[in-house]
Short mmCIF file of C-alpha atoms in Angstrom, two decimals:
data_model
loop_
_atom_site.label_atom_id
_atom_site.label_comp_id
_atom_site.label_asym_id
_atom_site.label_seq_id
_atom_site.Cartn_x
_atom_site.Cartn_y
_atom_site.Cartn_z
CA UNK C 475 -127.16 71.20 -140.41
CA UNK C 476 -130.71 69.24 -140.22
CA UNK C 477 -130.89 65.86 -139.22
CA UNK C 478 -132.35 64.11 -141.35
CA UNK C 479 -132.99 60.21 -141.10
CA UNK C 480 -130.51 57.89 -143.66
CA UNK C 481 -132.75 55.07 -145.77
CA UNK C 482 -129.49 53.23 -145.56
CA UNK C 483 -125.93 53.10 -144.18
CA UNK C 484 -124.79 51.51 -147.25
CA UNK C 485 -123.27 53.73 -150.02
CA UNK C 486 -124.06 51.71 -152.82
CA UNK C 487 -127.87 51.06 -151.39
CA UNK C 488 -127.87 54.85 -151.12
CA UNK C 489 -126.85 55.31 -154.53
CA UNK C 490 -129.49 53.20 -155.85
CA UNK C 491 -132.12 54.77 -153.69
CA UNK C 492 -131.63 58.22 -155.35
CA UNK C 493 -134.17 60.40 -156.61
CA UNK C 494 -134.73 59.55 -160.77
CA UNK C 495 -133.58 62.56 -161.46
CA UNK C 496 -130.71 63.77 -159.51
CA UNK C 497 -128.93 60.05 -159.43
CA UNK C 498 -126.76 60.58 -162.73
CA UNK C 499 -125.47 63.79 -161.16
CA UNK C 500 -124.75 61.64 -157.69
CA UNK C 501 -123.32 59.40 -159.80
CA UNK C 502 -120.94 61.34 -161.39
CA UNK C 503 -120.33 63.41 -158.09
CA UNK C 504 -119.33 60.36 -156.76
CA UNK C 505 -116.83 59.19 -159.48
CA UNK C 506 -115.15 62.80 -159.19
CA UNK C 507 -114.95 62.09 -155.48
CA UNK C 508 -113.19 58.89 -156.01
CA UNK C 509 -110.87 60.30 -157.97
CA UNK C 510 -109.86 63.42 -156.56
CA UNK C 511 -109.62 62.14 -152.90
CA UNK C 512 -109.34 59.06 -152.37
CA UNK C 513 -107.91 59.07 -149.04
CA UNK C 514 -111.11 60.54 -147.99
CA UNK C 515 -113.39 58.58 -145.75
CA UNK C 516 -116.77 57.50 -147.34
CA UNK C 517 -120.01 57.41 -145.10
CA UNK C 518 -123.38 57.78 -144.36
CA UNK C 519 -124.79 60.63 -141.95
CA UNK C 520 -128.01 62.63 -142.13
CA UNK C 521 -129.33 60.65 -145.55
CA UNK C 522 -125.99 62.43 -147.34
CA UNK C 523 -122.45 60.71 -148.64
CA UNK C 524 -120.16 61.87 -146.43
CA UNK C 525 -116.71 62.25 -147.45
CA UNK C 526 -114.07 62.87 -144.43
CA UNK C 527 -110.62 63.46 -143.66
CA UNK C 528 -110.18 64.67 -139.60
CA UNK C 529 -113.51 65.63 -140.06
CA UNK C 530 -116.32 65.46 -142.54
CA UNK C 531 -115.19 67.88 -145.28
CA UNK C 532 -117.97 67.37 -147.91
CA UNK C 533 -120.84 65.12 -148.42
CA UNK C 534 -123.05 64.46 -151.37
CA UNK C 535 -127.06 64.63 -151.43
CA UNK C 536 -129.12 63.91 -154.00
CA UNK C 537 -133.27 65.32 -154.24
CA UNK C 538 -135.97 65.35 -156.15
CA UNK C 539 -134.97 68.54 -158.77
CA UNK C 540 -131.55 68.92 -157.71
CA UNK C 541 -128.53 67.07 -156.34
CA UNK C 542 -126.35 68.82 -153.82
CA UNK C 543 -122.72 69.37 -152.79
CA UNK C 544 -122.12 70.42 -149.32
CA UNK C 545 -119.34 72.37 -147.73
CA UNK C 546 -118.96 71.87 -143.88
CA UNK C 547 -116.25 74.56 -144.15
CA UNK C 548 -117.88 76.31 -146.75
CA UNK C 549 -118.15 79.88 -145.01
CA UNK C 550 -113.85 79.82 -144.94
CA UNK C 551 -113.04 78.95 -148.44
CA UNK C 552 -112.79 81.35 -151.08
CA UNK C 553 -115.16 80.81 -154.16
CA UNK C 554 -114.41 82.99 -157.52
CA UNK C 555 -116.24 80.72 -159.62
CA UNK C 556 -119.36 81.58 -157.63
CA UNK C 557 -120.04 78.04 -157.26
CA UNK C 558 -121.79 78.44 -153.93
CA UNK C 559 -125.86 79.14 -153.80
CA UNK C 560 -127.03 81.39 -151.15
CA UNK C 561 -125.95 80.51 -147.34
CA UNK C 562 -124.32 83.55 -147.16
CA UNK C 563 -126.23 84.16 -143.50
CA UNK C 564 -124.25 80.61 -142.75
CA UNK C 565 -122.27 80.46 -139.69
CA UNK C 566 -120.06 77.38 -141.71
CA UNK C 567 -121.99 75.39 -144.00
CA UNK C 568 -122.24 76.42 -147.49
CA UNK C 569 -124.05 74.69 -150.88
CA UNK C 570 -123.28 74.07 -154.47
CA UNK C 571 -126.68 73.30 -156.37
CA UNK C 572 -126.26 70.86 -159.35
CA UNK C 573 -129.70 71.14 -161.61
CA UNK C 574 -127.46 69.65 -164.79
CA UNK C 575 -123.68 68.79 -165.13
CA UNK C 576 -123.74 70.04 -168.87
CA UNK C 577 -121.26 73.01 -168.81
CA UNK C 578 -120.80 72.91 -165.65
CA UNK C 579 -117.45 73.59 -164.48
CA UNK C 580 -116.05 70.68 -162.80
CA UNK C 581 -112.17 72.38 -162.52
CA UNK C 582 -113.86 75.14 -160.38
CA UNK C 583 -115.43 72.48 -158.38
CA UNK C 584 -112.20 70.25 -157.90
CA UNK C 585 -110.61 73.33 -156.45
CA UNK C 586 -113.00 73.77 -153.66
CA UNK C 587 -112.86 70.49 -152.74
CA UNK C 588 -109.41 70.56 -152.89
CA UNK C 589 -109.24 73.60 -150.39
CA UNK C 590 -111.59 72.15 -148.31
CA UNK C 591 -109.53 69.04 -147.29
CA UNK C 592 -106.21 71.64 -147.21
CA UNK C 593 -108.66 73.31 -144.63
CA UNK C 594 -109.21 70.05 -142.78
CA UNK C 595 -105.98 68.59 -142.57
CA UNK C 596 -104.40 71.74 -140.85
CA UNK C 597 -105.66 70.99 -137.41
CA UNK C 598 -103.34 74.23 -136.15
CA UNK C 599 -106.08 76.46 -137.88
CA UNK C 600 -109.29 76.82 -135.81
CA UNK C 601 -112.61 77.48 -137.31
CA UNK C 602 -113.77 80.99 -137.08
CA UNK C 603 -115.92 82.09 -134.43
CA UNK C 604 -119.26 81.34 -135.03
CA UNK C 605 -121.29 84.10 -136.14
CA UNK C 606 -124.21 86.14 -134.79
CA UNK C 607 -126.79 86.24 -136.61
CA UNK C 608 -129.57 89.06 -136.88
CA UNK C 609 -133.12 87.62 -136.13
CA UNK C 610 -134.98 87.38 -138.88
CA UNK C 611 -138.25 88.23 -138.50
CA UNK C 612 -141.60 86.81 -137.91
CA UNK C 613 -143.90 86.54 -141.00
CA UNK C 614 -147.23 88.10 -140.56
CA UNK C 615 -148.95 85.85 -141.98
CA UNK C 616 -147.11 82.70 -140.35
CA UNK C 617 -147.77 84.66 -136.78
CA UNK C 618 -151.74 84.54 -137.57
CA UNK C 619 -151.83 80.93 -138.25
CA UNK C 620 -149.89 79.90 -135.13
CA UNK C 621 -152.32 81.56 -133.40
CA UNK C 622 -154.91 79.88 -134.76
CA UNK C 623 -153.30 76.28 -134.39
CA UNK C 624 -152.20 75.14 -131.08
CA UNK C 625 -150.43 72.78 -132.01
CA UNK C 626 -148.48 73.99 -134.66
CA UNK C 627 -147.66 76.88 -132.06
CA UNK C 628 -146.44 74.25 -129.52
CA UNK C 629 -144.02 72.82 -132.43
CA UNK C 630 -143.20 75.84 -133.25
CA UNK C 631 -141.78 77.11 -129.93
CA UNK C 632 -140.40 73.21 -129.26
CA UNK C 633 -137.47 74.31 -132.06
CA UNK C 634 -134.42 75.95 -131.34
CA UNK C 635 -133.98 79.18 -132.62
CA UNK C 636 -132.19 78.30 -135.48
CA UNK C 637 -134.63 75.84 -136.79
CA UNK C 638 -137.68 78.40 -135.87
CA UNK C 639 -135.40 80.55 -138.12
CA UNK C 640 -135.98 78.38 -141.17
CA UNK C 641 -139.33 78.48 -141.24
CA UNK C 642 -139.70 82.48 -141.06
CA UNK C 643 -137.54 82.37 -143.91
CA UNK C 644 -139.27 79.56 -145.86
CA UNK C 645 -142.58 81.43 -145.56
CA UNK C 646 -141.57 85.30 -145.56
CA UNK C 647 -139.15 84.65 -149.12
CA UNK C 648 -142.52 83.21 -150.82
CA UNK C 649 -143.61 86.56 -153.41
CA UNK C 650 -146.27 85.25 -155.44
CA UNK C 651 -149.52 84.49 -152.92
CA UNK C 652 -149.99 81.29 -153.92
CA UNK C 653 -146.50 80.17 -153.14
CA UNK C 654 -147.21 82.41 -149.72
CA UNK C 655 -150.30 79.96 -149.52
CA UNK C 656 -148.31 76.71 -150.03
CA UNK C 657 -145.56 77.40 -148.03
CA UNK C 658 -147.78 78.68 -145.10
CA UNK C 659 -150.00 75.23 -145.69
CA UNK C 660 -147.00 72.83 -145.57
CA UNK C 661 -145.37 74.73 -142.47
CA UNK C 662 -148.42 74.78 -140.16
CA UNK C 663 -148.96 70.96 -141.32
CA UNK C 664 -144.84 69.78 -140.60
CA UNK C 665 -144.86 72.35 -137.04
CA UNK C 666 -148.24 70.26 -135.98
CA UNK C 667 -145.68 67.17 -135.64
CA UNK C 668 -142.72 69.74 -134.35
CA UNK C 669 -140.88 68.91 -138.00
CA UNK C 670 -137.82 70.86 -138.88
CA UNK C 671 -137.68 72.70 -142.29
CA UNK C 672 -135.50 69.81 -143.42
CA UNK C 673 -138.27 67.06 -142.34
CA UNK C 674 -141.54 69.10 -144.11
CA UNK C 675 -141.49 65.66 -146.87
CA UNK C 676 -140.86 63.02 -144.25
CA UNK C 677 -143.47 60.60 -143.87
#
């Protein structure tokens, strides 16, 4: 999970500091959140709504395109809607993207949240073991222009493996070369301050 900073520990602050366009979809997130759990613990933690029984179960982010559901559990629950987008190389964590809310099946949704806290409150039922990843691997082009910036190099190798990850995988999925361009641009930029993936926008 990155670690991202929170712009507020308050929920309702948070709420109002949501992008323009993913705020309705917060919003209504939210509501159904309310409503469907309500024994559920409401925080903030890494600029997301957290929503937690033993543990954090869900949370809630909201972006600039998109707003976001997250599963902490994600990887054990079963999903025959196909409500989950990508993360299938997860170890745990998996995503439900939220562009619009028309048509979108909210009963399908209510049912993996649902099975999520089932998952939580059985504290006899141990995660899986994490697992092992195969290393993904270095981007040509990304390899060339750490070699040509020092610094970007030295924030490069300063992130853990899984974080380096991110980054070969930001860059080597780009198809058209100007989004190969871009992406390679805004990674050599965030690595020359040792930024995460998750960080690339931070001031």
């Amino acid at each position: 999970m990155d670690v991202r900073a929170s712009r507020t520990k308050n929920p309702d602050a948070w709420m109002d500091s949501c992008p323009e366009f993913s705020k309705p979809i917060v919003e209504q997130l939210r509501e159904w959140m309310f409503r469907w759990q309500p024994d559920l613990k409401e925080t903030i933690n890494t600029n997301m709504l957290c929503y937690s029984g033993r543990k954090r179960v869900v949370a809630i982010a909201g972006f600039k395109k998109h707003a976001q559901m997250v599963f902490f559990r994600g990887m054990e629950l079963e999903d025959p809607a196909g409500l989950f987008f990508g993360g299938e190389n997860n170890t745990s964590i998996r995503n439900v993207n939220l562009h619009t809310l028309d048509g979108f099946p909210s009963a399908a949704l209510r049912r993996l949240v649902e099975s999520a806290v089932q998952l939580d409150a059985n504290p006899d039922l141990p995660p899986p073991p994490p697992k092992k990843r195969e290393e993904w691997p270095m981007p040509e082009v990304l390899a060339q222009a750490l070699k040509k910036n020092k610094a970007a190099a030295a924030g490069f190798e300063s992130l853990k493996p899984t974080y380096q990850r991110e980054w070969k995988v930001h860059v080597s999925t780009a198809k058209q070369p100007e989004t190969i361009a871009r992406r390679l641009a805004e990674a050599i930029k965030a690595l020359e301050r040792g930024r995460k993936w998750a960080q690339r926008n931070d001031p």
